[in-house]
PDB file of C-alpha atoms in Angstrom:
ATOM      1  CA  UNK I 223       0.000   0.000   0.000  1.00  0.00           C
ATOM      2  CA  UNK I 224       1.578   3.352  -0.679  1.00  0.00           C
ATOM      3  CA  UNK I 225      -0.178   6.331   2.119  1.00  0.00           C
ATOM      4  CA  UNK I 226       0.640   9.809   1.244  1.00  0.00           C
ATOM      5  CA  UNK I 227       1.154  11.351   4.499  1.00  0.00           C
ATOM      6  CA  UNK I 228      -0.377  14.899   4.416  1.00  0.00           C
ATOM      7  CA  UNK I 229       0.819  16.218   7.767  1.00  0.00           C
ATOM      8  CA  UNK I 230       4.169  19.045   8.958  1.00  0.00           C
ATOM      9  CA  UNK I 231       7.521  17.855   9.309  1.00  0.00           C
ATOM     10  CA  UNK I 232       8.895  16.793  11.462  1.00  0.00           C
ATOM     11  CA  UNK I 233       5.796  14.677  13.068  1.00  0.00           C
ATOM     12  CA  UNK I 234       5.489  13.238   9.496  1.00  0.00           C
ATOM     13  CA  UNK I 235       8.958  11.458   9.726  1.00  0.00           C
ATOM     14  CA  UNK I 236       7.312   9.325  12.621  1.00  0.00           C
ATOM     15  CA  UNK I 237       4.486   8.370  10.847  1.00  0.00           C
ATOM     16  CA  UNK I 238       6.113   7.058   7.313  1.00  0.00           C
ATOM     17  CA  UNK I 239       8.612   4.725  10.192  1.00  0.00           C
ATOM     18  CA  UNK I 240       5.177   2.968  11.165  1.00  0.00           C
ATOM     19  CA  UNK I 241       3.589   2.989   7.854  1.00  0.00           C
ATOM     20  CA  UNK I 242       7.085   1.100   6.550  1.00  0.00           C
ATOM     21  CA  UNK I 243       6.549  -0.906   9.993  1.00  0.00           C
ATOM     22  CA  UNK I 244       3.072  -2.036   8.648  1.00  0.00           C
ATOM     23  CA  UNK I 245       4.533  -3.316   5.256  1.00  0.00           C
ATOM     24  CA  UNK I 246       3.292   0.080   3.819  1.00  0.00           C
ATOM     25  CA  UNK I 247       5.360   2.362   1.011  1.00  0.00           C
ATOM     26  CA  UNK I 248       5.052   6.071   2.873  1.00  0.00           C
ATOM     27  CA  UNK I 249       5.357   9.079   0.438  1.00  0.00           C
ATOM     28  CA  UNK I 250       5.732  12.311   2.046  1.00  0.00           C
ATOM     29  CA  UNK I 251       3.276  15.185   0.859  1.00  0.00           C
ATOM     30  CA  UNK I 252       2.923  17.813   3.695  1.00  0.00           C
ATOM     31  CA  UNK I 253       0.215  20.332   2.890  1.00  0.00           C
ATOM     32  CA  UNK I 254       1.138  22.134   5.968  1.00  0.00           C
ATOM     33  CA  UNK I 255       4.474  24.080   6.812  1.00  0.00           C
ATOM     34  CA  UNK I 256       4.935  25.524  10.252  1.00  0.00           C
ATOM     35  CA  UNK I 257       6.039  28.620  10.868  1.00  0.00           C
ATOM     36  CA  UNK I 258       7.128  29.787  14.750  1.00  0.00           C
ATOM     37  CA  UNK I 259       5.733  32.894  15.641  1.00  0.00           C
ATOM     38  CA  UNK I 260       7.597  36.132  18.035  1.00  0.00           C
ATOM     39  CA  UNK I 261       5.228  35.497  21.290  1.00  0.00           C
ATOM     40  CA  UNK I 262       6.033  36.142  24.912  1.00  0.00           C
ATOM     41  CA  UNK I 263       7.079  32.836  26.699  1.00  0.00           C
ATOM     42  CA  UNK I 264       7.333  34.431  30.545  1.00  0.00           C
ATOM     43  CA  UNK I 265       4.997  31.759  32.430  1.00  0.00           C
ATOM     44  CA  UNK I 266       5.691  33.246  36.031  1.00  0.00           C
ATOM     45  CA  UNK I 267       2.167  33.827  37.415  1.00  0.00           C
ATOM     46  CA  UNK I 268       0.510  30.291  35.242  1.00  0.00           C
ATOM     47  CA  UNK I 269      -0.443  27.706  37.137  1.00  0.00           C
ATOM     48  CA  UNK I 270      -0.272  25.261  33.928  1.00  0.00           C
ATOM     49  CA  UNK I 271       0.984  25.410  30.218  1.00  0.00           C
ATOM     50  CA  UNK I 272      -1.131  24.037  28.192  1.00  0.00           C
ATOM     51  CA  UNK I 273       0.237  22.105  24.283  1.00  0.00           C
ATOM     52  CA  UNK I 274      -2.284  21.141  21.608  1.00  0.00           C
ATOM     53  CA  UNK I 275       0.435  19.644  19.482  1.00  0.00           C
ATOM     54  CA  UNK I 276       3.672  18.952  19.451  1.00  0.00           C
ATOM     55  CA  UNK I 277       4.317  21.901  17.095  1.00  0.00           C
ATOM     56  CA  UNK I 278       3.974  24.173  20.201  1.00  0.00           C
ATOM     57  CA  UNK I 279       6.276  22.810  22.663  1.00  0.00           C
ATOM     58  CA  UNK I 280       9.041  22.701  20.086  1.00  0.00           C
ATOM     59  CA  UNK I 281       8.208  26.241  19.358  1.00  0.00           C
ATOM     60  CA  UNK I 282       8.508  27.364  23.436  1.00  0.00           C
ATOM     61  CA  UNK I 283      12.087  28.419  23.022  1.00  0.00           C
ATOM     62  CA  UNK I 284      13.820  27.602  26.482  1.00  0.00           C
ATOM     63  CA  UNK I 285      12.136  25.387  29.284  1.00  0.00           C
ATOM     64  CA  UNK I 286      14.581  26.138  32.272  1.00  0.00           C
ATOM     65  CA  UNK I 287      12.566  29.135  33.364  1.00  0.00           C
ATOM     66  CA  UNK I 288       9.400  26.488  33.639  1.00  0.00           C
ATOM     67  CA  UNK I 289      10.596  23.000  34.214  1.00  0.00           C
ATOM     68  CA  UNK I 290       8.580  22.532  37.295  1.00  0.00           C
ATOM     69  CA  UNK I 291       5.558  23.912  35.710  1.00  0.00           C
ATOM     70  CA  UNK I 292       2.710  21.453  35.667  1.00  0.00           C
ATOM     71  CA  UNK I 293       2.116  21.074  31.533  1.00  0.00           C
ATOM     72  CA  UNK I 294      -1.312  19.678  30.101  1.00  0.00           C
ATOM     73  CA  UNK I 295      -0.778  17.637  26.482  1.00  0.00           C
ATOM     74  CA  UNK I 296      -3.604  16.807  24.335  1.00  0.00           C
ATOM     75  CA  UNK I 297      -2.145  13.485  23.898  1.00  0.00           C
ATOM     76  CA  UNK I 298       0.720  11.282  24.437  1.00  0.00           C
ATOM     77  CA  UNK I 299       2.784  12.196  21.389  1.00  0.00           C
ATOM     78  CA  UNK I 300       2.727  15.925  22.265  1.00  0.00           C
ATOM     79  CA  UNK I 301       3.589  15.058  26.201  1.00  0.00           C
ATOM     80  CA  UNK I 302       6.180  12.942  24.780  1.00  0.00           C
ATOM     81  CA  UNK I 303       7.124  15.619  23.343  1.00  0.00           C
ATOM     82  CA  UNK I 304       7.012  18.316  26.331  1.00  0.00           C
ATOM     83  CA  UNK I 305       9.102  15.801  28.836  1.00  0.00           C
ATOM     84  CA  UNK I 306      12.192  15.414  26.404  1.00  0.00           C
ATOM     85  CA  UNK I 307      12.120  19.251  26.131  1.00  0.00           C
ATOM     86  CA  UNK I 308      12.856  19.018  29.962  1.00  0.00           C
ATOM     87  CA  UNK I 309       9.358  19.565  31.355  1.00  0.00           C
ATOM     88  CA  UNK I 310       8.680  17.169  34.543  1.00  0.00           C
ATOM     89  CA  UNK I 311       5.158  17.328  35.147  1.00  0.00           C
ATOM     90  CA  UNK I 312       3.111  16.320  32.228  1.00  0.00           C
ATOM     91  CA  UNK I 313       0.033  15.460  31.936  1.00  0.00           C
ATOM     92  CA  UNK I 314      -2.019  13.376  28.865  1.00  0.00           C
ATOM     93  CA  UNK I 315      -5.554  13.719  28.219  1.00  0.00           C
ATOM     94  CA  UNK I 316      -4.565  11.193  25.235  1.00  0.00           C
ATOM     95  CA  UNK I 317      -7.650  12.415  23.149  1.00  0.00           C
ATOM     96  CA  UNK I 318      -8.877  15.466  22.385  1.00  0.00           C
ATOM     97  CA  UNK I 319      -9.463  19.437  22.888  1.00  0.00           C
ATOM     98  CA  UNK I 320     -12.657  18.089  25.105  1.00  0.00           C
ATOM     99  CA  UNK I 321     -11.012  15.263  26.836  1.00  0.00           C
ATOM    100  CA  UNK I 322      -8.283  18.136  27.704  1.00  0.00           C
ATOM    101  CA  UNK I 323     -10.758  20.580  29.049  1.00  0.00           C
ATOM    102  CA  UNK I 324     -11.832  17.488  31.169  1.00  0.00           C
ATOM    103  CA  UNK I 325      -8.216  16.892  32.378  1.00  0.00           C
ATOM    104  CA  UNK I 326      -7.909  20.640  33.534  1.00  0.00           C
ATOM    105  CA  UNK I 327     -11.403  20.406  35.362  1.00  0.00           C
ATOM    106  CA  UNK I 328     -10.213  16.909  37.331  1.00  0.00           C
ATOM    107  CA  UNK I 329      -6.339  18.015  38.268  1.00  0.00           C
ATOM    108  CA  UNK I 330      -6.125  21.683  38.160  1.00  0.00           C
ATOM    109  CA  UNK I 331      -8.144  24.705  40.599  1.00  0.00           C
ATOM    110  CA  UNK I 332      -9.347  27.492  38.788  1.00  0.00           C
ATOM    111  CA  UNK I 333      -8.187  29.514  42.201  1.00  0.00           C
ATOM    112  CA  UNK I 334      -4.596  28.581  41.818  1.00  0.00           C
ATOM    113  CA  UNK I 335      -3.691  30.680  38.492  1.00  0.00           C
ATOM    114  CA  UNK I 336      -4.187  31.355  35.046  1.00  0.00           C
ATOM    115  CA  UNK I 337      -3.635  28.863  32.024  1.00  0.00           C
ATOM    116  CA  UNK I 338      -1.468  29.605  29.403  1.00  0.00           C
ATOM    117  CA  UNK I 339      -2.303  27.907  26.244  1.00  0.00           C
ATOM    118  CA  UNK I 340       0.655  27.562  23.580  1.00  0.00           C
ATOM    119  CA  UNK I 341      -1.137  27.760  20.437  1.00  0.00           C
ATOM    120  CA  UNK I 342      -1.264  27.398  16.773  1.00  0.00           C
ATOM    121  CA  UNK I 343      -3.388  30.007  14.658  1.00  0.00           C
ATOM    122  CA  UNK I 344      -5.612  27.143  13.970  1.00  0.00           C
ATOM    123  CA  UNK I 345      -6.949  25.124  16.632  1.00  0.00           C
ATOM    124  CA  UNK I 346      -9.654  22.493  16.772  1.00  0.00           C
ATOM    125  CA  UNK I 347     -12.668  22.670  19.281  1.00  0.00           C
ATOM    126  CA  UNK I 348     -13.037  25.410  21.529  1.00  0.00           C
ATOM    127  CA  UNK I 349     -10.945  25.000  24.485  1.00  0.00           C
ATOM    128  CA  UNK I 350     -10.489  28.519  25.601  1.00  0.00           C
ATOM    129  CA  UNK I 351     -14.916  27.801  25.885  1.00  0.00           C
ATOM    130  CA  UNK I 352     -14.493  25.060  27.826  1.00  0.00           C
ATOM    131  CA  UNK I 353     -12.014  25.918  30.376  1.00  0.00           C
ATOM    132  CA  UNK I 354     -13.694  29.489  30.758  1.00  0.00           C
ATOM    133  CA  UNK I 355     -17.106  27.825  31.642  1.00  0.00           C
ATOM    134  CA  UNK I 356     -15.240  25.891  34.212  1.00  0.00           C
ATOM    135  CA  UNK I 357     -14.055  28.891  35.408  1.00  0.00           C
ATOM    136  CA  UNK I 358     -10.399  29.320  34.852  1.00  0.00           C
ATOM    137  CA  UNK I 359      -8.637  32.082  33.280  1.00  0.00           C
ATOM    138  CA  UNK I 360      -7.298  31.149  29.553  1.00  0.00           C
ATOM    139  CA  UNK I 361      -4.713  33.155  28.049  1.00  0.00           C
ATOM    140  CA  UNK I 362      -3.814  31.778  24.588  1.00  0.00           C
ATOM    141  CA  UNK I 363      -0.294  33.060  22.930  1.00  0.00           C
ATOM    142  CA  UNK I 364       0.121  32.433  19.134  1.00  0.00           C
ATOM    143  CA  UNK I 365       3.593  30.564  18.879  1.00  0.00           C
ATOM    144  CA  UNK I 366       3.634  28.966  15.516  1.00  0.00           C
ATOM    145  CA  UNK I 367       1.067  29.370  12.049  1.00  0.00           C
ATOM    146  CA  UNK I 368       0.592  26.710   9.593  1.00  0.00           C
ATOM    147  CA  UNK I 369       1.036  27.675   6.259  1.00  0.00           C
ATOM    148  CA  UNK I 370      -1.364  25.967   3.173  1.00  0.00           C
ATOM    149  CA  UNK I 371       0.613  25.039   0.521  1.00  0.00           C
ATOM    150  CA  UNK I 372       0.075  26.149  -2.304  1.00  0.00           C
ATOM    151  CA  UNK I 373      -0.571  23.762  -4.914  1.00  0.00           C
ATOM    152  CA  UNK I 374      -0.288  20.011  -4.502  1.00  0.00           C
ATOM    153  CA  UNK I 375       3.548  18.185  -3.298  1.00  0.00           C
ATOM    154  CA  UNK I 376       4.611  16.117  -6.215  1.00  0.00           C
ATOM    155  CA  UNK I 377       4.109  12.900  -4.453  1.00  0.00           C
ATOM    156  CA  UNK I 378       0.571  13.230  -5.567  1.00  0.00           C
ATOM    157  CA  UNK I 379       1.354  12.628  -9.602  1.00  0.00           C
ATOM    158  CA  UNK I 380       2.343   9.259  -8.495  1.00  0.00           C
ATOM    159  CA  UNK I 381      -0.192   6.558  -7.628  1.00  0.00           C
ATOM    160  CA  UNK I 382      -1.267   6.283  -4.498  1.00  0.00           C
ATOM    161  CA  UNK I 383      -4.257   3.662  -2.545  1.00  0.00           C
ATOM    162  CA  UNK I 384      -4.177   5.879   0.885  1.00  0.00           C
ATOM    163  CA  UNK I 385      -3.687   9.547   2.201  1.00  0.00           C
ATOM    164  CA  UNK I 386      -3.445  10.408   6.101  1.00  0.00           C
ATOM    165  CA  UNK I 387      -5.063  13.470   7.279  1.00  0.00           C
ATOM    166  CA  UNK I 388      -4.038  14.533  11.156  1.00  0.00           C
ATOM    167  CA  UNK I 389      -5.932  17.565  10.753  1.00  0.00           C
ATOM    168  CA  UNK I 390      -9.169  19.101   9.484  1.00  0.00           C
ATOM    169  CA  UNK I 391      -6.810  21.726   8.362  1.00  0.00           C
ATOM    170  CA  UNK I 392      -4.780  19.890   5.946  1.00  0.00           C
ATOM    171  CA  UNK I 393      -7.911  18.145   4.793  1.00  0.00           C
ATOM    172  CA  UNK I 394      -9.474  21.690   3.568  1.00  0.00           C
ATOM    173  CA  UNK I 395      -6.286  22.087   1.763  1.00  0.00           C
ATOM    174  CA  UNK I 396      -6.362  18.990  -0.386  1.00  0.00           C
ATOM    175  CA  UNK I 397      -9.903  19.110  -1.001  1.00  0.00           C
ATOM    176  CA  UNK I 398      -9.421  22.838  -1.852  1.00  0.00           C
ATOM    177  CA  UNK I 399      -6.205  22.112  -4.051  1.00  0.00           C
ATOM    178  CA  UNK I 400      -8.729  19.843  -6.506  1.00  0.00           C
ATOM    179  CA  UNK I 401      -8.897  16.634  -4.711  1.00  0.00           C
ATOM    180  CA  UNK I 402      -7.230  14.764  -7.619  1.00  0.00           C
ATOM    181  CA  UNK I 403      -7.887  11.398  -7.508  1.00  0.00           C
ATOM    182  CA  UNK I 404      -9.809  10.784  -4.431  1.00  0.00           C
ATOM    183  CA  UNK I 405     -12.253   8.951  -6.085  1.00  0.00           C
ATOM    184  CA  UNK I 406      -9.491   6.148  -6.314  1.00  0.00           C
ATOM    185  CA  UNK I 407      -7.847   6.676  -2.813  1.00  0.00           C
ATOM    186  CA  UNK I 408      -8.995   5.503   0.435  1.00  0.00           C
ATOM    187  CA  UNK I 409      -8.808   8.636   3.285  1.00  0.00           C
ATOM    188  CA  UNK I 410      -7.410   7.925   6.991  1.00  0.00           C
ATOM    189  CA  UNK I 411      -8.598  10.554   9.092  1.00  0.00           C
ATOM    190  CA  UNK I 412      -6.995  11.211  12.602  1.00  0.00           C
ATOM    191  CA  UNK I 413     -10.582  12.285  14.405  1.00  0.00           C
ATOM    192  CA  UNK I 414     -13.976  12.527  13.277  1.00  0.00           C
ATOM    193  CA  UNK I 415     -13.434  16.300  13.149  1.00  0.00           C
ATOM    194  CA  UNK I 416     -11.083  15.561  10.514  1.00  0.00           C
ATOM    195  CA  UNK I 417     -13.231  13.115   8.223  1.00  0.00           C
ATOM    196  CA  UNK I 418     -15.962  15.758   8.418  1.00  0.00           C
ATOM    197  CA  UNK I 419     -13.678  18.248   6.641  1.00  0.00           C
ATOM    198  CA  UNK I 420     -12.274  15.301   4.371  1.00  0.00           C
ATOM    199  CA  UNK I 421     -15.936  14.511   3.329  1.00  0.00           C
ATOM    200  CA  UNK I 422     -16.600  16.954   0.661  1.00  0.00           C
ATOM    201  CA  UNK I 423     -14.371  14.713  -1.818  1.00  0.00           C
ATOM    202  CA  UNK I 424     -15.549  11.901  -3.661  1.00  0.00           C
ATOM    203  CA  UNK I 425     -13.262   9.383  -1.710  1.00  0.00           C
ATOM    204  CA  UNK I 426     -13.309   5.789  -2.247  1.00  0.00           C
ATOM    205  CA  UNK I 427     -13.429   4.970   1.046  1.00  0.00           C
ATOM    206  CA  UNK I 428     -13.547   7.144   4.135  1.00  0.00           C
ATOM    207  CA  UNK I 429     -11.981   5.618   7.330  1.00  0.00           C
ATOM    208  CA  UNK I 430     -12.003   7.564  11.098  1.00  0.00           C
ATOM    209  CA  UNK I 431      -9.051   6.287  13.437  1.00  0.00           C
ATOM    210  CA  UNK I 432     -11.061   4.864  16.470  1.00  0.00           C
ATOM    211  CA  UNK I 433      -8.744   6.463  19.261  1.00  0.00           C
ATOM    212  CA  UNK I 434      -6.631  10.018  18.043  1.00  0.00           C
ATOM    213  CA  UNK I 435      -3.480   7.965  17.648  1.00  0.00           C
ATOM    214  CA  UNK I 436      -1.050   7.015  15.166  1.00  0.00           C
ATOM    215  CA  UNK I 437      -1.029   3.846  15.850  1.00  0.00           C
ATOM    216  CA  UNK I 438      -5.039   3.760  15.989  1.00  0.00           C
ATOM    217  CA  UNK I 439      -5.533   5.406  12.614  1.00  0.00           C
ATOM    218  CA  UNK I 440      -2.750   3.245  10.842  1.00  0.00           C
ATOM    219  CA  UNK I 441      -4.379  -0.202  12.672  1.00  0.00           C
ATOM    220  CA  UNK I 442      -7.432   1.106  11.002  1.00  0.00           C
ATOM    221  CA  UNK I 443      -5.920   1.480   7.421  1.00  0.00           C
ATOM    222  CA  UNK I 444      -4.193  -1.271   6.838  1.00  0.00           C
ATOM    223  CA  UNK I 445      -6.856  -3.477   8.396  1.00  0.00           C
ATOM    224  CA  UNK I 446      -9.346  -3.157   6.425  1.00  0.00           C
TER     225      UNK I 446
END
């Protein structure tokens, strides 16, 4: 099977190792390129950082100044992530925006300090919502913006049976870009969030990961 793997370096590295684990041919075709941003990193008066990807603790410049600080990952690849930058209490919510809201609500007290959310420009859900209605200040900084690319990586005038999507954002792009040859290609979506922005091309077949995992969303593909 060769799976065009649609998401930013260097996260897409990891995923071609386990498609070649699975017996699969990975071809690299990032619609997304990220780009840091100039934001202010001083976390003095947070009671938690908070990481929606990967992309954002590799864009927090210099952890020494807030080692100790408790950090709250989406999911285990991005607190895999935070601990080898050198944070030492990280937390996984292994899921979602929502099962990260629920994370803060369980282990953190609104009355102990504000929340600092290390952000992309595009973010999935509303967590700011969430963790406002459950009463704890949310200050989101903009450290990194995905760029669209602007026409199609070359790996896509090759054939292809599959094409990973990790977010809703790189879906738009493709479909946007023309969709070419969807019709004949099978999509793996990383969340139901993502398949719904997948949808509006004529796929083959459509396939949701079960769990918002690598490993989940590859099980998935090459199963079936």
């Amino acid at each position: 099977m060769r799976v065009a793997i649609t998401r930013a370096a260097p996260e897409n590295l990891r995923t071609a190792e386990r498609v070649r684990a699975r017996g699969g041919e990975a071809v690299l075709a990032p619609l997304l390129t990220i780009v840091p941003c100039g934001y202010d990193t001083n976390t003095d008066d947070a009671q938690a950082i908070i990481f929606t990807s990967s992309s954002g603790v590799r864009a927090f410049p210099d952890v020494r100044g807030a080692r100790a600080r408790i950090v709250l990952a989406v999911g285990d690849v991005t607190a895999e992530a935070a601990r080898d930058a050198g944070f030492t209490d990280v937390r996984s919510a292994d899921g979602d925006v929502e099962s990260l809201a629920a994370l803060a609500h369980t282990s953190l007290d609104p009355a102990k300090g504000k929340l600092i959310h290390i952000a992309g420009d595009h973010v999935a859900g509303d967590l700011s919502g969430a963790l406002q209605a459950a009463g704890f200040v949310v200050e989101r900084r903009l450290a990194y913006a995905s760029v669209a690319a602007a026409a199609l990586p070359d790996a896509f005038n090759a054939p292809l049976d599959a094409v990973t999507f990790h977010s809703a954002r790189a879906a738009d792009t493709f479909v946007a870009l023309g969709a070419p040859g969807a019709a004949q290609l099978t999509a793996a979506c990383f969340s139901q969030n993502v398949a719904d922005a997948a949808a509006t091309a004529p796929w083959r077949r459509l396939i949701v990961s079960p769990a918002p995992r690598d490993e989940a969303l590859l099980d998935a593909l090459f199963s079936g």
